[in-house]
Every structure is written in C-alpha cells, then in structure tokens.
Short mmCIF file of C-alpha atoms in Angstrom, two decimals:
data_model
loop_
_atom_site.label_atom_id
_atom_site.label_comp_id
_atom_site.label_asym_id
_atom_site.label_seq_id
_atom_site.Cartn_x
_atom_site.Cartn_y
_atom_site.Cartn_z
CA ASP A 3 42.57 80.95 -5.42
CA ALA A 4 46.24 79.91 -5.81
CA GLY A 5 47.64 82.97 -4.04
CA PRO A 6 47.38 86.69 -3.45
CA PRO A 7 46.30 88.92 -6.37
CA LEU A 8 48.96 90.07 -8.76
CA MET A 9 49.44 93.53 -10.34
CA LEU A 10 51.68 94.48 -13.21
CA VAL A 11 52.70 98.10 -13.43
CA GLN A 12 54.74 99.83 -16.14
CA SER A 13 56.65 103.06 -16.56
CA ARG A 14 55.42 105.52 -19.24
CA ASP A 15 58.44 104.82 -21.43
CA GLN A 16 57.39 101.12 -21.25
CA ARG A 17 60.97 100.00 -20.62
CA THR A 18 60.39 98.98 -16.96
CA THR A 19 57.70 96.79 -15.34
CA ALA A 20 57.21 95.67 -11.79
CA LEU A 21 55.17 92.63 -10.76
CA LEU A 22 53.46 93.35 -7.49
CA GLU A 23 51.67 91.08 -4.96
CA LEU A 24 48.65 92.67 -3.27
CA ASP A 25 47.48 92.11 0.33
CA PRO A 26 43.64 92.29 0.00
CA ALA A 27 43.25 92.98 3.72
CA THR A 28 45.46 96.09 3.80
CA GLY A 29 45.87 97.16 0.18
CA ALA A 30 49.65 97.03 0.63
CA THR A 31 51.82 95.75 -2.26
CA SER A 32 55.23 94.16 -2.35
CA VAL A 33 57.52 93.84 -5.39
CA LEU A 34 58.07 90.31 -6.61
CA ARG A 35 60.30 91.21 -9.57
CA GLU A 36 61.23 93.95 -11.99
CA ARG A 37 62.07 93.70 -15.67
CA THR A 38 63.75 96.21 -18.01
CA ASP A 39 64.25 96.39 -21.78
CA PRO A 40 66.19 99.05 -23.75
CA ASP A 41 63.28 99.44 -26.20
CA TRP A 42 60.01 98.27 -24.67
CA ILE A 43 58.35 95.48 -22.73
CA ASP A 44 55.22 93.88 -24.30
CA LEU A 45 52.20 93.46 -22.06
CA PRO A 46 50.25 90.43 -23.23
CA ASP A 47 46.71 90.13 -21.99
CA ASP A 48 47.24 86.50 -20.84
CA THR A 49 50.13 86.73 -18.33
CA PRO A 50 51.41 86.97 -15.64
CA ARG A 51 49.07 84.38 -14.10
CA ARG A 52 49.26 82.03 -11.15
CA MET A 53 49.40 78.32 -11.75
CA ALA A 54 47.31 75.92 -9.61
CA GLY A 55 50.13 75.56 -7.06
CA GLY A 56 50.81 79.27 -6.80
CA ARG A 57 53.73 79.52 -9.17
CA ILE A 58 53.68 82.45 -11.65
CA ALA A 59 53.71 81.91 -15.41
CA GLU A 60 54.83 84.84 -17.62
CA PHE A 61 55.54 85.70 -21.24
CA VAL A 62 59.07 87.20 -21.40
CA SER A 63 61.11 88.58 -24.25
CA ASP A 64 64.58 87.16 -23.75
CA ARG A 65 66.86 89.58 -25.48
CA GLU A 66 69.96 87.51 -24.86
CA THR A 67 68.66 84.60 -26.95
CA ASP A 68 66.38 86.73 -29.16
CA THR A 69 63.47 84.54 -28.17
CA ASN A 70 60.00 85.23 -26.78
CA ARG A 71 59.79 82.65 -24.01
CA LEU A 72 57.56 81.22 -21.31
CA ALA A 73 58.95 81.69 -17.81
CA VAL A 74 57.67 80.07 -14.59
CA ASP A 75 58.82 81.74 -11.37
CA ASP A 76 61.39 83.73 -13.27
CA GLY A 77 63.03 80.65 -14.91
CA PHE A 78 62.64 80.00 -18.63
CA VAL A 79 60.85 76.74 -19.38
CA THR A 80 60.76 76.94 -23.22
CA PRO A 81 63.88 76.59 -25.35
CA GLU A 82 65.83 79.15 -27.28
CA GLY A 83 64.42 79.64 -30.81
CA LEU A 84 60.84 78.60 -29.93
CA GLN A 85 58.88 81.86 -30.22
CA VAL A 86 55.95 81.94 -27.89
CA ARG A 87 53.03 83.76 -29.54
CA GLU A 88 50.28 83.43 -26.93
CA VAL A 89 49.50 81.88 -23.55
CA LEU A 90 46.04 80.32 -23.60
CA GLU A 91 45.48 78.70 -20.19
CA VAL A 92 47.30 78.44 -16.91
CA GLY A 93 46.45 75.79 -14.35
CA GLU A 94 48.35 72.57 -13.42
CA GLY A 95 50.39 73.29 -16.59
CA VAL A 96 50.44 75.97 -19.29
CA LEU A 97 48.71 75.73 -22.63
CA PHE A 98 50.38 78.04 -25.17
CA ARG A 99 51.01 78.71 -28.91
CA ALA A 100 54.45 79.03 -30.35
CA SER A 101 56.49 79.00 -33.55
CA GLU A 102 59.74 77.54 -34.82
CA GLU A 103 58.90 78.75 -38.36
CA PRO A 104 57.00 82.12 -38.37
CA THR A 105 54.42 80.95 -40.92
CA GLU A 106 53.24 78.18 -38.58
CA ILE A 107 51.79 78.45 -35.09
CA HIS A 108 51.55 75.25 -33.09
CA LEU A 109 49.74 74.29 -29.84
CA TYR A 110 51.97 73.33 -26.89
CA ARG A 111 51.59 72.33 -23.32
CA TRP A 112 54.16 72.70 -20.55
CA THR A 113 54.05 70.73 -17.28
CA GLU A 114 56.63 70.51 -14.51
CA SER A 115 57.05 66.75 -15.12
CA GLU A 116 57.20 66.67 -18.93
CA GLY A 117 58.44 70.14 -19.93
CA PRO A 118 57.12 71.68 -23.16
CA HIS A 119 55.65 69.31 -25.79
CA ARG A 120 53.85 69.99 -29.03
CA ILE A 121 50.21 68.89 -29.38
CA SER A 122 49.54 69.81 -33.05
CA ASP A 123 51.15 67.91 -35.89
CA GLU A 124 50.30 69.13 -39.45
CA PRO A 125 51.83 72.31 -40.80
CA GLY A 126 49.42 75.21 -40.22
CA VAL A 127 47.99 77.51 -37.53
CA HIS A 128 46.64 75.90 -34.39
CA THR A 129 44.95 76.92 -31.21
CA GLY A 130 42.81 75.17 -28.60
CA THR A 131 41.48 74.82 -25.06
CA SER A 132 41.79 72.14 -22.43
CA ALA A 133 40.01 70.95 -19.30
CA GLY A 134 39.54 67.72 -17.43
CA GLY A 135 42.04 65.79 -19.49
CA VAL A 136 40.32 66.77 -22.79
CA THR A 137 41.78 69.10 -25.33
CA LEU A 138 40.05 70.75 -28.26
CA LEU A 139 42.58 71.29 -31.01
CA VAL A 140 41.47 73.86 -33.64
CA SER A 141 43.59 73.54 -36.77
CA SER A 142 43.82 75.66 -39.91
CA THR A 143 45.96 74.60 -42.86
CA ALA A 144 46.91 76.25 -46.13
CA ASP A 145 44.96 73.77 -48.22
CA ARG A 146 41.59 74.18 -46.58
CA PRO A 147 39.66 77.47 -46.11
CA MET A 148 37.98 76.50 -42.78
CA PRO A 149 39.49 75.17 -39.52
CA ALA A 150 38.99 71.65 -38.23
CA VAL A 151 38.25 70.88 -34.58
CA ALA A 152 39.60 67.64 -33.11
CA ILE A 153 38.84 66.22 -29.66
CA ARG A 154 41.93 64.77 -28.00
CA LYS A 155 42.06 62.79 -24.78
CA HIS A 156 45.24 61.68 -23.08
CA GLY A 157 47.13 62.60 -26.22
CA ALA A 158 45.00 60.62 -28.68
CA ARG A 159 42.34 61.91 -31.09
CA VAL A 160 38.93 60.55 -30.11
CA GLY A 161 36.64 62.56 -32.33
CA LEU A 162 35.96 65.58 -34.51
CA ILE A 163 33.46 68.45 -34.14
CA ARG A 164 31.67 68.98 -37.43
CA SER A 165 31.76 72.49 -38.83
CA GLU A 166 28.48 73.97 -39.95
CA ALA A 167 30.15 77.11 -41.41
CA GLU A 168 29.21 78.08 -44.93
CA THR A 169 31.65 76.89 -47.57
CA PRO A 170 33.52 79.91 -49.07
CA VAL A 171 32.88 80.67 -52.74
CA VAL A 172 36.57 81.36 -53.15
CA THR A 173 39.20 78.61 -53.00
CA PRO A 174 42.52 80.14 -51.86
CA LYS A 175 45.69 78.65 -53.26
CA PRO A 176 48.60 80.48 -51.59
CA ILE A 177 52.11 80.00 -52.74
CA PHE A 178 54.61 80.62 -49.91
CA LEU A 179 57.88 82.42 -50.64
CA THR A 180 60.93 83.60 -48.78
CA LEU A 181 62.24 86.80 -50.23
CA GLY A 182 65.42 88.93 -50.21
CA GLU A 183 68.26 89.29 -47.74
CA ARG A 184 66.01 89.52 -44.73
CA GLU A 185 64.17 86.32 -45.73
CA LEU A 186 60.83 88.02 -45.73
CA ARG A 187 57.95 85.55 -45.53
CA ALA A 188 55.37 86.14 -48.27
CA ALA A 189 52.33 84.52 -49.84
CA LEU A 190 51.44 84.87 -53.53
CA LEU A 191 47.92 84.44 -54.89
CA LEU A 192 47.38 83.98 -58.67
CA PRO A 193 44.21 83.88 -60.78
CA GLY A 194 42.75 80.38 -60.27
CA GLY A 195 45.94 79.47 -58.48
CA ARG A 196 47.70 78.87 -61.74
CA GLU A 197 50.92 80.34 -63.16
CA PRO A 198 49.96 82.91 -65.87
CA ASP A 199 50.83 82.89 -69.54
CA GLU A 200 51.51 86.64 -69.53
CA PRO A 201 52.65 89.28 -67.06
CA LEU A 202 50.10 90.17 -64.37
CA PRO A 203 49.48 93.50 -62.61
CA VAL A 204 50.56 93.28 -58.98
CA LEU A 205 48.52 94.11 -55.89
CA LEU A 206 50.42 94.21 -52.56
CA ASP A 207 48.08 93.44 -49.70
CA PRO A 208 49.98 94.07 -46.40
CA TYR A 209 49.01 94.75 -42.79
CA GLY A 210 52.58 95.34 -41.76
CA GLY A 211 52.02 96.54 -38.17
CA PRO A 212 53.17 95.10 -34.85
CA HIS A 213 51.50 91.82 -33.83
CA GLY A 214 49.99 91.63 -37.29
CA ALA A 215 51.43 88.53 -39.02
CA ARG A 216 49.52 87.86 -42.22
CA VAL A 217 51.73 85.28 -43.83
CA LEU A 218 50.50 82.11 -42.05
CA LYS A 219 49.63 78.68 -43.35
CA ALA A 220 45.91 79.04 -42.86
CA GLY A 221 43.65 79.08 -45.90
CA SER A 222 41.03 81.41 -44.32
CA LEU A 223 43.49 84.28 -44.29
CA TYR A 224 43.62 84.34 -48.11
CA LEU A 225 39.96 84.40 -49.12
CA THR A 226 39.97 88.17 -49.90
CA PRO A 227 43.45 88.17 -51.53
CA GLN A 228 42.34 85.19 -53.69
CA TRP A 229 39.14 87.02 -54.65
CA PHE A 230 41.28 89.93 -55.97
CA ALA A 231 43.65 87.50 -57.66
CA ASP A 232 40.77 85.79 -59.48
CA HIS A 233 39.95 89.18 -61.03
CA GLY A 234 43.26 89.23 -62.80
CA TYR A 235 45.93 90.21 -60.30
CA ALA A 236 49.04 88.68 -58.74
CA VAL A 237 48.37 89.44 -55.07
CA LEU A 238 51.47 89.50 -52.85
CA VAL A 239 51.19 89.47 -49.08
CA ILE A 240 54.51 90.25 -47.31
CA ASP A 241 55.32 90.30 -43.59
CA ASN A 242 57.90 93.07 -42.89
CA ARG A 243 60.10 93.85 -39.97
CA GLY A 244 58.08 94.59 -36.86
CA VAL A 245 55.50 91.84 -37.49
CA ASP A 246 55.42 89.20 -34.83
CA GLY A 247 56.76 85.69 -34.96
CA ARG A 248 60.46 86.18 -35.48
CA GLY A 249 61.72 87.27 -32.04
CA PRO A 250 62.29 90.43 -30.00
CA ALA A 251 65.01 91.94 -32.20
CA TRP A 252 62.84 91.64 -35.34
CA ASP A 253 59.85 93.14 -33.48
CA ARG A 254 61.92 96.18 -32.39
CA GLU A 255 63.49 96.94 -35.75
CA ILE A 256 60.73 99.51 -36.35
CA ARG A 257 61.30 101.56 -33.19
CA ASP A 258 60.97 105.24 -34.14
CA ASP A 259 60.69 104.40 -37.81
CA PHE A 260 57.59 102.72 -39.32
CA GLY A 261 59.12 103.46 -42.71
CA LYS A 262 61.18 100.29 -42.45
CA ALA A 263 57.92 98.45 -43.16
CA LEU A 264 57.74 100.14 -46.56
CA GLU A 265 61.39 99.34 -47.28
CA ASP A 266 60.66 95.65 -46.77
CA GLN A 267 57.51 95.74 -48.92
CA VAL A 268 59.53 97.25 -51.78
CA ASP A 269 62.41 94.82 -51.30
CA GLY A 270 60.01 91.86 -51.21
CA LEU A 271 58.23 92.99 -54.35
CA HIS A 272 61.44 93.34 -56.32
CA ALA A 273 62.80 90.01 -55.01
CA ALA A 274 59.58 88.23 -56.04
CA ALA A 275 59.59 89.86 -59.47
CA LYS A 276 63.18 88.76 -60.04
CA GLU A 277 62.39 85.19 -58.91
CA LEU A 278 59.10 84.70 -60.72
CA GLY A 279 59.36 86.63 -63.97
CA TYR A 280 55.64 87.26 -64.57
CA LEU A 281 55.01 90.23 -62.24
CA ASP A 282 54.38 93.44 -64.20
CA LEU A 283 56.26 96.11 -62.31
CA ASP A 284 54.76 98.81 -64.50
CA ARG A 285 51.30 98.08 -62.94
CA VAL A 286 51.69 97.83 -59.14
CA ALA A 287 49.03 98.83 -56.63
CA ILE A 288 48.85 98.46 -52.86
CA ARG A 289 45.87 98.12 -50.60
CA GLY A 290 45.57 98.04 -46.78
CA TRP A 291 43.39 98.74 -43.85
CA SER A 292 44.29 100.33 -40.46
CA PHE A 293 48.14 100.09 -40.21
CA GLY A 294 47.96 98.59 -43.68
CA GLY A 295 46.06 101.67 -44.82
CA TYR A 296 48.73 103.93 -43.33
CA LEU A 297 51.40 101.80 -45.05
CA SER A 298 49.59 102.07 -48.37
CA ALA A 299 49.41 105.89 -48.09
CA MET A 300 53.14 106.02 -47.21
CA ALA A 301 53.93 103.79 -50.21
CA VAL A 302 52.21 105.84 -52.82
CA LEU A 303 53.55 109.15 -51.36
CA ARG A 304 57.14 108.15 -50.92
CA ARG A 305 57.63 105.60 -53.68
CA PRO A 306 55.59 106.63 -56.74
CA ASP A 307 58.37 105.07 -58.79
CA VAL A 308 57.22 101.69 -57.45
CA PHE A 309 53.51 102.07 -56.71
CA HIS A 310 51.03 103.32 -59.31
CA ALA A 311 47.90 103.38 -57.22
CA ALA A 312 46.91 102.92 -53.57
CA ILE A 313 43.76 101.96 -51.60
CA VAL A 314 44.03 103.50 -48.20
CA GLY A 315 41.49 102.10 -45.70
CA ALA A 316 40.98 103.59 -42.19
CA PRO A 317 44.59 104.80 -42.02
CA VAL A 318 46.48 106.27 -39.03
CA THR A 319 47.69 109.43 -40.80
CA ASP A 320 48.58 111.42 -37.66
CA GLN A 321 50.32 109.34 -34.99
CA ARG A 322 49.33 111.82 -32.28
CA LEU A 323 45.68 110.91 -32.82
CA TYR A 324 46.09 107.17 -32.17
CA ASP A 325 46.12 105.25 -28.88
CA THR A 326 48.71 106.68 -26.53
CA HIS A 327 49.99 103.47 -25.01
CA TYR A 328 50.27 101.67 -28.36
CA THR A 329 51.92 104.52 -30.21
CA GLU A 330 54.40 105.50 -27.49
CA ARG A 331 55.63 101.90 -27.30
CA TYR A 332 57.04 102.30 -30.86
CA LEU A 333 57.57 106.04 -31.27
CA GLY A 334 58.27 107.24 -27.74
CA ASP A 335 56.81 110.31 -25.90
CA PRO A 336 55.65 112.96 -28.43
CA ASN A 337 56.68 115.66 -25.97
CA ALA A 338 60.23 114.28 -25.81
CA GLN A 339 60.75 113.50 -29.55
CA PRO A 340 58.25 115.36 -31.65
CA GLU A 341 60.38 114.96 -34.73
CA VAL A 342 59.75 111.18 -34.62
CA TYR A 343 56.00 111.79 -34.83
CA GLU A 344 56.46 114.22 -37.70
CA ARG A 345 58.64 111.72 -39.59
CA ASN A 346 56.05 108.97 -39.15
CA SER A 347 53.04 111.05 -40.22
CA VAL A 348 51.87 111.23 -43.83
CA LEU A 349 50.04 114.48 -43.49
CA HIS A 350 52.95 116.77 -44.28
CA GLU A 351 53.68 114.69 -47.43
CA ALA A 352 50.25 115.19 -49.03
CA ALA A 353 51.61 117.67 -51.61
CA SER A 354 53.90 114.99 -53.06
CA LEU A 355 51.04 112.79 -54.26
CA GLU A 356 51.51 111.85 -57.93
CA ARG A 357 49.36 108.69 -58.22
CA PRO A 358 45.69 107.80 -57.90
CA ILE A 359 44.55 107.19 -54.31
CA LEU A 360 41.26 105.88 -52.91
CA LEU A 361 40.63 106.81 -49.28
CA ILE A 362 38.01 104.84 -47.34
CA HIS A 363 36.83 105.34 -43.75
CA GLY A 364 33.82 104.46 -41.60
CA LEU A 365 32.26 107.48 -39.87
CA ALA A 366 31.59 105.44 -36.70
CA ASP A 367 35.16 104.09 -36.46
CA ASP A 368 35.97 104.04 -32.73
CA ASN A 369 39.52 102.74 -33.16
CA VAL A 370 41.13 104.84 -35.91
CA TYR A 371 38.87 107.92 -35.78
CA VAL A 372 37.65 109.37 -39.03
CA ALA A 373 39.61 112.52 -38.23
CA HIS A 374 42.62 110.70 -39.62
CA SER A 375 41.16 110.49 -43.10
CA LEU A 376 39.48 113.87 -42.93
CA LYS A 377 42.79 115.61 -42.07
CA PHE A 378 44.57 113.71 -44.83
CA SER A 379 41.84 114.49 -47.36
CA ALA A 380 41.94 118.20 -46.42
CA ALA A 381 45.72 118.26 -46.76
CA LEU A 382 45.52 116.56 -50.24
CA PHE A 383 42.78 118.96 -51.40
CA GLU A 384 44.54 122.07 -50.19
CA ALA A 385 47.63 120.92 -52.05
CA GLY A 386 45.61 120.44 -55.22
CA ARG A 387 46.05 116.69 -55.10
CA PHE A 388 42.66 115.39 -56.04
CA HIS A 389 41.68 111.96 -54.86
CA GLU A 390 38.72 109.62 -54.24
CA LEU A 391 37.10 109.64 -50.86
CA VAL A 392 34.50 107.13 -49.64
CA LEU A 393 32.96 107.79 -46.22
CA ILE A 394 30.66 105.07 -44.87
CA PRO A 395 27.85 106.06 -42.46
CA ASN A 396 27.41 103.83 -39.39
CA ALA A 397 30.53 101.73 -40.23
CA THR A 398 33.04 101.03 -37.47
CA HIS A 399 36.70 100.03 -37.89
CA MET A 400 35.91 96.45 -38.95
CA THR A 401 32.31 96.39 -40.16
CA ARG A 402 30.14 93.36 -39.51
CA SER A 403 27.57 94.25 -42.18
CA ASN A 404 27.69 91.87 -45.17
CA ALA A 405 26.45 94.57 -47.55
CA VAL A 406 29.03 97.10 -46.39
CA THR A 407 31.85 94.52 -46.51
CA GLN A 408 30.89 93.43 -50.03
CA ASN A 409 30.62 97.01 -51.34
CA ILE A 410 33.96 98.02 -49.72
CA LEU A 411 35.52 95.26 -51.82
CA ARG A 412 33.61 96.22 -54.97
CA VAL A 413 34.61 99.91 -54.82
CA GLN A 414 38.20 98.85 -54.41
CA LEU A 415 38.03 96.48 -57.43
CA ASP A 416 36.46 99.27 -59.45
CA PHE A 417 39.26 101.63 -58.52
CA LEU A 418 41.91 99.09 -59.46
CA THR A 419 40.24 98.37 -62.74
CA ARG A 420 40.22 102.04 -63.70
CA THR A 421 43.70 102.96 -62.46
CA LEU A 422 45.65 99.89 -63.56
CA GLY A 423 43.56 99.18 -66.69
CA VAL A 424 42.92 95.54 -65.94
#
C-alpha cells in the first residue's frame, strides 16, 4: 500500500544484490540500488520492506564499521557496534532486535523523530510485537526457564500475560564464560549447578553453524544441556567463529573453511580447563545435531587426541548434498572450487576414525537427507571402522514426538555412559 512492489535479486556468487521496483501494470522493473560484498550478502526474510510513508527499511552488513545495521532509504539509522539480529515489524517505525553484547538480544524501536531506543531492560533475550500503541515484550532470562510476556503501552508496563506452559523438570543453571584469545562466549552446566568436588567428564554441546548462536542468556536454551549435566557431566556450550551476533567479519571467518569452528571448540575447551581446574580432559565427548552433528563428526575424526567419543545427529557429511543457496554462500560454487567441498566433507576421512561414534538420523528428514548418514556409515564400514547407527522411522529433522525426543536423549546418555565410563 505504501508504494510499488519491491524485488530483491542476487547473483549466484551471492556477492551482488539489486533492489528492484516493479510496475504492476507493465511488469517493468527499475533498479533502486545495488550492493556488493567481497564474501557474501545475507538475505534476511524480514527486509527490505516499505515503511508506512513509502521509505524502504533494510538490514545491511556495514563492512566499514563491522556492524550489521538497519538502513532506511540507504542511510544507516542504527549506530556502529549495535549488531542488528532481526527486523520484526515495519510501519510508522521499525521494531527490531539487536545486541551490544552477543549473549543478549534486546528489543528496539526506531522512529524518524526519536531514532533507535531500547525497549527491554533486564539482561536476557527479548522479542516482541507492536500495534496500536501497545507492545508485547517477550523476555527470557538466564535465571528462569520460561519466558515472561509483558504488556507495554506508551513505554510503561501495564500488565502481564500469564504463562500456562508446563514447568520444566530440569532447572538450568548456566555459568557464562569468555574464553581464549578470541573471547569465545560459552556457557557451562554442572551437576545440580554446583562446583564439583572431583574432576568431571566433559561433554561439548555445540551447534556452531551460521546464524546459530547458542550462548544466550535465556534459561530455556539450557534444559537439555542441564539434563546431561545432572547425569554427571560438565557440559560446555561454545559459540565459535561464524556464529551470529558479533558482526560481519566474525560471520565471514568461516568462508571456505568450516574447520575453523572445530579450532574454536578445542581452544575454548582448553581455555575453560585451564581456568576452572575440574574438567577431566581424559574424558571428553561431543554431541551435536545438524551442523552440530557435522561438527561432532569432524571433531572425533580430526582431533582424537582431544575427543574420546562423539554423538553425531543428522549430520551434513557431504556438502554437495545440502541446500545449494545455503552451502554456496559459505563454500562457493562446487564447479569452480571442488577442492573446498572435498576439504569440508567428512566422508573421505572415515578411515581415520579411532574413537567410538554414535550416528543418529531420522529416515523422514527433509532438511538433511538421510543419505548423508548412510554414505558416512558405508564409508566407515568399508574402512573397517565399526560404529553405532540409529535410524528412526518417520522422524524428520527436528522431531515433534515426545517419545522419539525422549528416546533420542536416552540412547545418547547410554552411549556416553558406556564410552566414558560415567
């Protein structure tokens, strides 16, 4: 309603985009602006969008200031250092989420008259929605496992929406750490949330992939890690290079080389062990799902000196079998640089397996196809590297079945108990 339709088009190498305006009567387009980036341009789902008066709001990675920023009509309206994470709503103003510290995400609103101002107060992870002068602020904090929803009107809180969600049986007690030279953000979960009297076996629990920050001050993110911790483990969650929240340069560190994620996991583990003194580096396992599963496979294959067992869930083992647009953003065109795809695949490393590995995949996975695990399992078997394989009928990438979810966790705990001797 605020102006002609907009189209955003991108070159295959993802380094150039053009914003087009469409004439609905003729189908003709005109170029409003072009952007380029030496590595890639992110395409968020939420922008570009027209504001009520016809101006165009966009998410832009400003390489000069190393800041992901909000732009309106090609001019930046958020300051250097405030990393925009998501644009929620565009109308008279813009409602968006952003971070000054990567472990916190706050809710902001930008208007022409007031500029950007923060709506949320307490440390945590916040989101929301707004209409008619009323804003719903949804807030998660590290010390509560479920979010709270506040009703705000004209800047003041006027009520709360009661949550009817079931109270979790696990009480997460994350300890937040900053580790190593790269100041990796990490969260540590201990049995009962208490410092142990003796060394604990360590379980790394990463995601590690692009746009996959796990170390955030929201208690709900640590229910499963705390469950594993309560069974006798020090669970360490580390956000490596490439994970969002720290600016365009940090995001692009992993271009052509996902192995940098593993380097950071190892560096973070060793920095935490040096700082804390009660992490048993002779008993270290890693678990992960999706990119985290791929990272776990890479860890146990490339660094058996560090990792003694791995749980590999729904992994991307052959980068050529994953989504084209996603993969080429980070690894380029496989026809132009096939060696990059070889280097980032774990299939050809199967013969190097020295440690126990548990491979899990849903047969109905429509995101990371089960072919990834089947090819990896075949390569391991043909190399005489015997392993454990769990294939789940009717399970997709992220199952919604309570029974399947519970038993996926139980089979992992059983594997860890047997391989680490806990």
